[in-house]
Tab-separated table of C-alpha atoms and ligand atoms in Angstrom:
chain	number	residue	atom	x	y	z
A	130	MET	CA	262.559	105.030	-39.006
A	131	LYS	CA	260.993	101.798	-37.774
A	132	THR	CA	259.107	102.107	-34.479
A	133	ARG	CA	260.956	100.357	-31.660
A	134	HIS	CA	258.933	98.235	-29.254
A	135	PHE	CA	259.905	96.512	-26.008
A	136	LEU	CA	258.006	93.228	-25.957
A	137	THR	CA	260.901	91.073	-24.777
A	138	LEU	CA	264.480	91.805	-23.735
A	139	LEU	CA	265.597	90.666	-27.197
A	140	ASP	CA	264.059	93.805	-28.738
A	141	LEU	CA	267.159	95.686	-27.548
A	142	THR	CA	270.742	94.712	-28.328
A	143	ALA	CA	273.104	93.772	-25.519
A	144	ASP	CA	274.838	97.161	-25.895
A	145	GLU	CA	271.567	99.078	-25.791
A	146	LEU	CA	270.474	97.198	-22.662
A	147	LYS	CA	273.764	97.873	-20.890
A	148	ARG	CA	273.600	101.567	-21.750
A	149	LEU	CA	269.979	101.684	-20.616
A	150	ILE	CA	270.899	100.221	-17.202
A	151	LYS	CA	273.662	102.837	-16.836
A	152	ARG	CA	271.146	105.568	-17.684
A	153	ALA	CA	268.764	104.136	-15.080
A	154	VAL	CA	271.503	104.457	-12.444
A	155	ASP	CA	272.204	108.083	-13.492
A	156	ILE	CA	268.520	109.041	-13.696
A	157	LYS	CA	268.022	107.583	-10.199
A	158	ALA	CA	270.977	109.544	-8.789
A	159	ALA	CA	269.759	112.826	-10.335
A	160	TYR	CA	266.245	112.190	-9.012
A	161	LYS	CA	267.628	111.558	-5.512
A	162	ARG	CA	269.557	114.836	-5.714
A	163	GLY	CA	266.218	116.523	-6.351
A	164	GLU	CA	267.014	117.572	-9.916
A	165	ALA	CA	264.068	117.954	-12.266
A	166	TYR	CA	264.426	116.110	-15.594
A	167	THR	CA	261.418	116.531	-17.871
A	168	PRO	CA	262.288	115.440	-21.428
A	169	LEU	CA	258.767	114.018	-21.993
A	170	LYS	CA	256.798	117.243	-21.579
A	171	HIS	CA	253.681	117.155	-23.776
A	172	LYS	CA	254.000	113.393	-24.288
A	173	THR	CA	251.236	110.984	-23.303
A	174	MET	CA	251.450	107.358	-22.234
A	175	ALA	CA	248.409	105.064	-22.387
A	176	MET	CA	248.337	101.988	-20.178
A	177	ILE	CA	246.103	99.008	-20.991
A	178	PHE	CA	246.045	96.569	-18.079
A	179	GLU	CA	244.134	93.292	-18.373
A	180	LYS	CA	245.499	92.058	-15.020
A	181	SER	CA	246.155	93.486	-11.544
A	182	SER	CA	249.318	95.409	-10.716
A	183	THR	CA	250.860	97.383	-7.879
A	184	ARG	CA	254.484	97.984	-8.869
A	185	THR	CA	254.196	98.198	-12.642
A	186	ARG	CA	251.281	100.587	-12.718
A	187	VAL	CA	252.582	102.866	-9.976
A	188	SER	CA	256.148	102.967	-11.308
A	189	PHE	CA	255.068	103.740	-14.890
A	190	GLU	CA	252.616	106.461	-13.836
A	191	ALA	CA	254.991	108.044	-11.322
A	192	GLY	CA	257.892	107.774	-13.766
A	193	MET	CA	255.965	109.428	-16.598
A	194	ALA	CA	254.899	112.271	-14.275
A	195	GLN	CA	258.495	112.768	-13.131
A	196	LEU	CA	259.642	112.928	-16.769
A	197	GLY	CA	257.103	115.682	-17.415
A	198	GLY	CA	254.538	113.607	-19.342
A	199	ALA	CA	250.969	112.505	-18.749
A	200	SER	CA	249.500	109.032	-18.465
A	201	LEU	CA	246.103	107.448	-18.687
A	202	PHE	CA	245.200	104.099	-17.193
A	203	LEU	CA	242.689	101.834	-18.921
A	204	SER	CA	241.302	98.737	-17.243
A	205	PRO	CA	239.438	96.156	-19.395
A	206	GLN	CA	236.068	97.841	-18.798
A	207	ASP	CA	237.395	101.220	-19.961
A	208	THR	CA	237.907	100.398	-23.625
A	209	HIS	CA	235.935	98.509	-26.271
A	210	LEU	CA	238.525	95.705	-26.263
A	211	ASP	CA	236.419	93.796	-23.766
A	212	ARG	CA	233.371	94.155	-26.021
A	213	GLY	CA	235.091	92.773	-29.081
A	214	GLU	CA	236.738	95.742	-30.823
A	215	PRO	CA	239.743	94.178	-32.558
A	216	VAL	CA	243.186	94.673	-31.015
A	217	GLU	CA	244.429	95.837	-34.440
A	218	ASP	CA	241.808	98.619	-34.694
A	219	THR	CA	242.471	99.703	-31.121
A	220	ALA	CA	246.207	99.897	-31.846
A	221	LYS	CA	245.665	101.973	-34.992
A	222	VAL	CA	243.402	104.438	-33.175
A	223	MET	CA	245.286	104.805	-29.905
A	224	SER	CA	248.671	105.154	-31.548
A	225	ARG	CA	247.407	108.223	-33.446
A	226	MET	CA	246.620	109.878	-30.107
A	227	VAL	CA	249.387	109.007	-27.667
A	228	ASP	CA	253.175	108.647	-27.779
A	229	VAL	CA	253.710	105.293	-26.071
A	230	ILE	CA	251.477	102.402	-25.027
A	231	VAL	CA	252.173	100.152	-22.042
A	232	ILE	CA	250.257	96.858	-22.006
A	233	ARG	CA	249.779	94.123	-19.388
A	234	ALA	CA	248.034	91.291	-21.219
A	235	ASN	CA	246.785	87.797	-20.553
A	236	ASN	CA	248.274	86.486	-23.789
A	237	HIS	CA	251.602	87.520	-25.263
A	238	ASP	CA	250.037	87.253	-28.696
A	239	MET	CA	247.903	90.325	-27.880
A	240	VAL	CA	250.906	92.633	-27.384
A	241	GLU	CA	252.497	91.325	-30.585
A	242	ARG	CA	249.341	92.017	-32.589
A	243	PHE	CA	248.992	95.433	-30.960
A	244	ALA	CA	252.615	96.360	-31.695
A	245	ALA	CA	252.305	95.227	-35.310
A	246	HIS	CA	249.608	97.880	-35.849
A	247	SER	CA	250.940	100.653	-33.608
A	248	ARG	CA	252.713	103.744	-34.905
A	249	VAL	CA	254.236	104.353	-31.482
A	250	PRO	CA	256.361	102.193	-29.150
A	251	VAL	CA	254.568	99.429	-27.259
A	252	ILE	CA	255.990	98.248	-23.933
A	253	ASN	CA	255.208	94.829	-22.476
A	254	ALA	CA	254.236	95.346	-18.835
A	255	LEU	CA	253.892	91.548	-18.337
A	256	THR	CA	252.245	88.820	-20.332
A	257	ASP	CA	251.855	85.093	-19.702
A	258	ARG	CA	255.214	84.656	-21.522
A	259	HIS	CA	257.527	87.515	-20.523
A	260	HIS	CA	258.133	90.332	-18.044
A	261	PRO	CA	261.052	92.282	-19.539
A	262	CYS	CA	260.584	95.489	-17.495
A	263	GLN	CA	261.106	93.456	-14.323
A	264	LEU	CA	264.468	92.296	-15.578
A	265	LEU	CA	265.673	95.844	-16.282
A	266	ALA	CA	265.115	96.623	-12.602
A	267	ASP	CA	266.626	93.328	-11.451
A	268	ILE	CA	269.821	93.764	-13.454
A	269	GLN	CA	270.114	97.383	-12.298
A	270	THR	CA	269.743	96.210	-8.692
A	271	TYR	CA	272.412	93.527	-8.995
A	272	MET	CA	274.841	95.900	-10.722
A	273	GLU	CA	274.327	98.620	-8.100
A	274	GLN	CA	274.844	96.256	-5.196
A	275	ARG	CA	277.375	93.723	-6.422
A	276	GLY	CA	278.867	95.018	-9.716
A	277	ASP	CA	278.793	93.594	-13.232
A	278	ILE	CA	276.524	90.587	-13.689
A	279	ALA	CA	278.491	89.209	-16.672
A	280	GLY	CA	280.087	85.880	-15.767
A	281	ARG	CA	277.981	85.470	-12.610
A	282	THR	CA	275.586	82.632	-11.803
A	283	ALA	CA	271.918	83.052	-10.912
A	284	ALA	CA	269.671	80.266	-9.611
A	285	TRP	CA	265.967	80.356	-10.408
A	286	ILE	CA	264.001	78.161	-8.003
A	287	GLY	CA	260.399	77.272	-8.851
A	288	ASP	CA	258.051	77.806	-11.766
A	289	GLY	CA	259.346	78.146	-15.339
A	290	ASN	CA	257.014	81.108	-15.827
A	291	ASN	CA	256.955	84.530	-17.523
A	292	VAL	CA	259.554	86.067	-15.179
A	293	CYS	CA	261.749	82.971	-15.541
A	294	HIS	CA	261.602	83.357	-19.350
A	295	SER	CA	262.801	86.955	-19.064
A	296	TRP	CA	265.625	85.822	-16.747
A	297	MET	CA	266.627	83.320	-19.481
A	298	GLN	CA	266.795	86.073	-22.086
A	299	ALA	CA	268.658	88.305	-19.635
A	300	ALA	CA	271.286	85.560	-19.206
A	301	CYS	CA	271.902	85.673	-22.979
A	302	ARG	CA	271.933	89.453	-23.279
A	303	PHE	CA	274.010	90.219	-20.151
A	304	GLY	CA	276.306	87.165	-20.341
A	305	PHE	CA	275.624	85.320	-17.083
A	306	HIS	CA	274.568	81.739	-16.345
A	307	LEU	CA	271.131	80.758	-15.083
A	308	ASN	CA	270.465	77.459	-13.300
A	309	ILE	CA	266.743	76.714	-13.215
A	310	ALA	CA	265.400	74.225	-10.641
A	311	HIS	CA	261.774	73.310	-11.313
A	312	PRO	CA	259.454	70.427	-10.438
A	313	LYS	CA	258.779	67.938	-13.229
A	314	GLY	CA	256.221	69.383	-15.637
A	315	TYR	CA	256.769	73.008	-14.558
A	316	GLY	CA	259.877	73.865	-16.551
A	317	PRO	CA	260.262	76.872	-18.871
A	318	ASP	CA	259.181	76.835	-22.510
A	319	ALA	CA	261.189	74.195	-24.388
A	320	ALA	CA	261.583	76.246	-27.591
A	321	LEU	CA	262.864	79.244	-25.630
A	322	PHE	CA	265.277	76.991	-23.732
A	323	LYS	CA	266.720	75.760	-27.043
A	324	THR	CA	267.596	79.334	-28.023
A	325	CYS	CA	269.591	80.008	-24.865
A	326	ARG	CA	270.929	76.650	-23.712
A	327	GLU	CA	274.508	77.988	-23.674
A	328	HIS	CA	273.480	80.238	-20.792
A	329	VAL	CA	270.837	78.117	-19.059
A	330	THR	CA	270.942	74.776	-17.177
A	331	LEU	CA	267.808	72.908	-16.121
A	332	THR	CA	267.600	70.669	-13.047
A	333	GLU	CA	264.953	69.306	-10.697
A	334	ASP	CA	267.280	69.720	-7.703
A	335	PRO	CA	267.204	73.156	-5.972
A	336	ALA	CA	270.429	72.381	-4.038
A	337	ARG	CA	272.309	71.771	-7.301
A	338	ALA	CA	270.942	74.958	-8.811
A	339	VAL	CA	272.124	77.219	-5.969
A	340	GLU	CA	275.618	75.715	-5.691
A	341	GLY	CA	278.030	78.615	-6.259
A	342	ALA	CA	275.188	81.003	-7.151
A	343	ASP	CA	275.590	84.793	-6.815
A	344	ILE	CA	271.826	85.309	-7.005
A	345	VAL	CA	268.927	83.166	-5.798
A	346	VAL	CA	265.622	84.192	-7.338
A	347	THR	CA	262.083	82.892	-7.137
A	348	ASP	CA	258.491	83.919	-7.864
A	349	THR	CA	254.980	82.859	-6.934
A	350	TRP	CA	254.062	79.231	-7.638
A	351	ALA	CA	250.716	80.292	-9.145
A	352	SER	CA	250.817	83.266	-11.488
A	353	MET	CA	247.892	85.505	-12.355
A	354	GLY	CA	245.459	83.411	-14.378
A	355	GLN	CA	246.478	80.159	-12.632
A	356	GLU	CA	244.390	80.693	-9.502
A	357	ASN	CA	242.400	77.494	-10.086
A	358	GLU	CA	245.618	75.409	-10.161
A	359	LYS	CA	246.772	76.711	-6.797
A	360	ALA	CA	246.105	73.596	-4.657
A	361	GLU	CA	247.722	71.287	-7.207
A	362	ARG	CA	250.714	73.625	-7.555
A	363	LEU	CA	251.249	73.883	-3.795
A	364	LYS	CA	251.738	70.110	-3.783
A	365	ALA	CA	253.920	70.011	-6.907
A	366	PHE	CA	256.283	72.733	-5.622
A	367	ASP	CA	256.816	71.188	-2.197
A	368	GLY	CA	260.613	71.123	-1.744
A	369	PHE	CA	261.146	74.201	-3.929
A	370	ARG	CA	260.823	76.806	-1.166
A	371	VAL	CA	263.754	79.219	-0.764
A	372	ASP	CA	264.655	78.992	2.926
A	373	SER	CA	267.789	79.767	4.945
A	374	ALA	CA	269.165	76.238	4.496
A	375	LEU	CA	268.989	76.626	0.707
A	376	MET	CA	270.489	80.153	0.820
A	377	GLN	CA	273.427	78.757	2.801
A	378	GLN	CA	274.308	76.516	-0.108
A	379	ALA	CA	274.697	79.499	-2.448
A	380	LYS	CA	277.682	81.910	-2.284
A	381	LYS	CA	278.064	83.675	1.035
A	382	ASP	CA	277.137	87.081	-0.353
A	383	ALA	CA	274.412	85.773	-2.701
A	384	ALA	CA	271.557	88.218	-3.238
A	385	PHE	CA	267.979	87.015	-2.840
A	386	MET	CA	265.613	88.421	-5.471
A	387	HIS	CA	261.854	88.249	-6.036
A	388	CYS	CA	259.749	90.359	-8.399
A	389	LEU	CA	256.895	90.523	-5.824
A	390	PRO	CA	254.121	90.019	-4.869
A	391	ALA	CA	255.574	87.329	-2.573
A	392	TYR	CA	253.769	84.615	-0.645
A	393	ARG	CA	255.742	84.039	2.553
A	394	GLY	CA	255.727	80.399	3.609
A	395	HIS	CA	255.157	79.214	0.035
A	396	GLU	CA	257.943	80.017	-2.452
A	397	VAL	CA	260.084	81.815	0.165
A	398	THR	CA	260.309	81.957	3.946
A	399	ALA	CA	259.877	85.232	5.817
A	400	GLU	CA	263.375	84.759	7.214
A	401	VAL	CA	264.888	84.944	3.721
A	402	ILE	CA	262.751	87.641	2.099
A	403	ASP	CA	262.935	89.880	5.179
A	404	GLY	CA	266.550	88.930	5.914
A	405	PRO	CA	269.904	90.601	5.176
A	406	GLN	CA	270.533	88.950	1.787
A	407	SER	CA	267.220	90.109	0.344
A	408	VAL	CA	267.325	93.009	-2.129
A	409	VAL	CA	263.627	92.883	-3.025
A	410	TRP	CA	262.750	96.449	-1.955
A	411	ASP	CA	265.533	97.917	-4.091
A	412	GLU	CA	264.382	95.714	-6.952
A	413	ALA	CA	260.862	97.104	-6.580
A	414	GLU	CA	262.100	100.713	-6.358
A	415	ASN	CA	264.278	100.274	-9.422
A	416	ARG	CA	261.193	99.520	-11.510
A	417	LEU	CA	260.681	103.303	-11.399
A	418	HIS	CA	264.198	104.289	-12.438
A	419	ALA	CA	264.726	101.541	-15.043
A	420	GLN	CA	261.403	102.283	-16.757
A	421	LYS	CA	262.195	106.016	-16.819
A	422	ALA	CA	265.371	105.072	-18.699
A	423	LEU	CA	263.290	102.871	-21.014
A	424	LEU	CA	260.803	105.690	-21.745
A	425	GLU	CA	263.690	108.051	-22.410
A	426	PHE	CA	265.263	105.476	-24.748
A	427	LEU	CA	262.066	104.918	-26.731
A	428	LEU	CA	260.728	108.489	-26.803
A	429	THR	CA	263.663	110.851	-27.089
A	430	ASP	CA	266.406	111.119	-29.657
A	431	LYS	CA	269.131	110.775	-27.073
A	432	PRO	CA	271.919	108.770	-28.803
A	433	LYS	CA	271.048	105.071	-28.548
B	684	LIG	N1	256.581	92.710	-10.099
B	684	LIG	C1	255.451	93.215	-10.645
B	684	LIG	O1	255.320	93.333	-11.859
B	684	LIG	O2	254.515	93.598	-9.748
B	684	LIG	P1	253.029	94.095	-10.056
B	684	LIG	O3	252.241	92.892	-10.530
B	684	LIG	O4	252.552	94.631	-8.749
B	684	LIG	O5	253.071	95.143	-11.118
B	685	LIG	N1	254.639	85.375	-12.401
B	685	LIG	C1	253.832	86.396	-11.775
B	685	LIG	C2	254.551	87.702	-11.765
B	685	LIG	C3	253.828	88.837	-11.112
B	685	LIG	C4	254.569	90.133	-11.207
B	685	LIG	C5	252.492	86.512	-12.500
B	685	LIG	O1	252.477	86.473	-13.737
B	685	LIG	O2	251.463	86.625	-11.836
């Protein structure tokens, strides 16, 4: 059977994603009841991280331990990748030794090349283009708190970045609409937009984007790797901050979401992120439960 990877949300069908979210909810409930569930005993997960991480690293390592498996974390200095060993050779070698490989990479191309030469599933733990694991947790969070996301409207305010791209693919797979408000020149990838324009609307007006929205979501204005553009971006994104006035223009019970790390006073005010409509801590926690469901999906023969 062909090895399944999870490089973008489109690697799973809509049905598989919906079932995976349901499993995440069940796995979370069983974990909270204190039940042990260790289907990944004797399995090993390698993690190659080219960039910093708090949530993704901790949730994958904790999740693998809870499922009975082991994990090993490799920063750039820990492998020969940094010294020029080809990605393809690394993939061939590592995938003969471990059962799953989680990668956070600077360039999306790296995870694609790695996956093409890996015998075992490769999971994208964030690249410059996508962050699909984040969206599993975000959809789980919305469903737990507000019900089915199909037919709802989400408003993305800010940078058309990696997380925004995964929200666009989520809109297609889960059947909701995404309004994206971005400053001129900071929109999402045009080719990706073409593939999901039925589910995505672009605007440069944050107020228009949040009108009637069930979810308001944002992210940092300068992603990892864009540190030297920070000053220029702060200027460009002026007017794209999620504050209470903007939240009031969305639906009354709209949820505020953010993948974190957040920069209070830049893309969101403290009042909003620390306020009653914010679900960011549940979103962060659900990284653990959703990724446990993903590992179960990829590594066990539980019916898909
Ligand atoms: N949201 C997220 O992926 O956070 P980390 O960068 O801390 O992993
Ligand atoms: N867009 C952010 C997300 C961090 C989880 C980044 O790539 O840095």
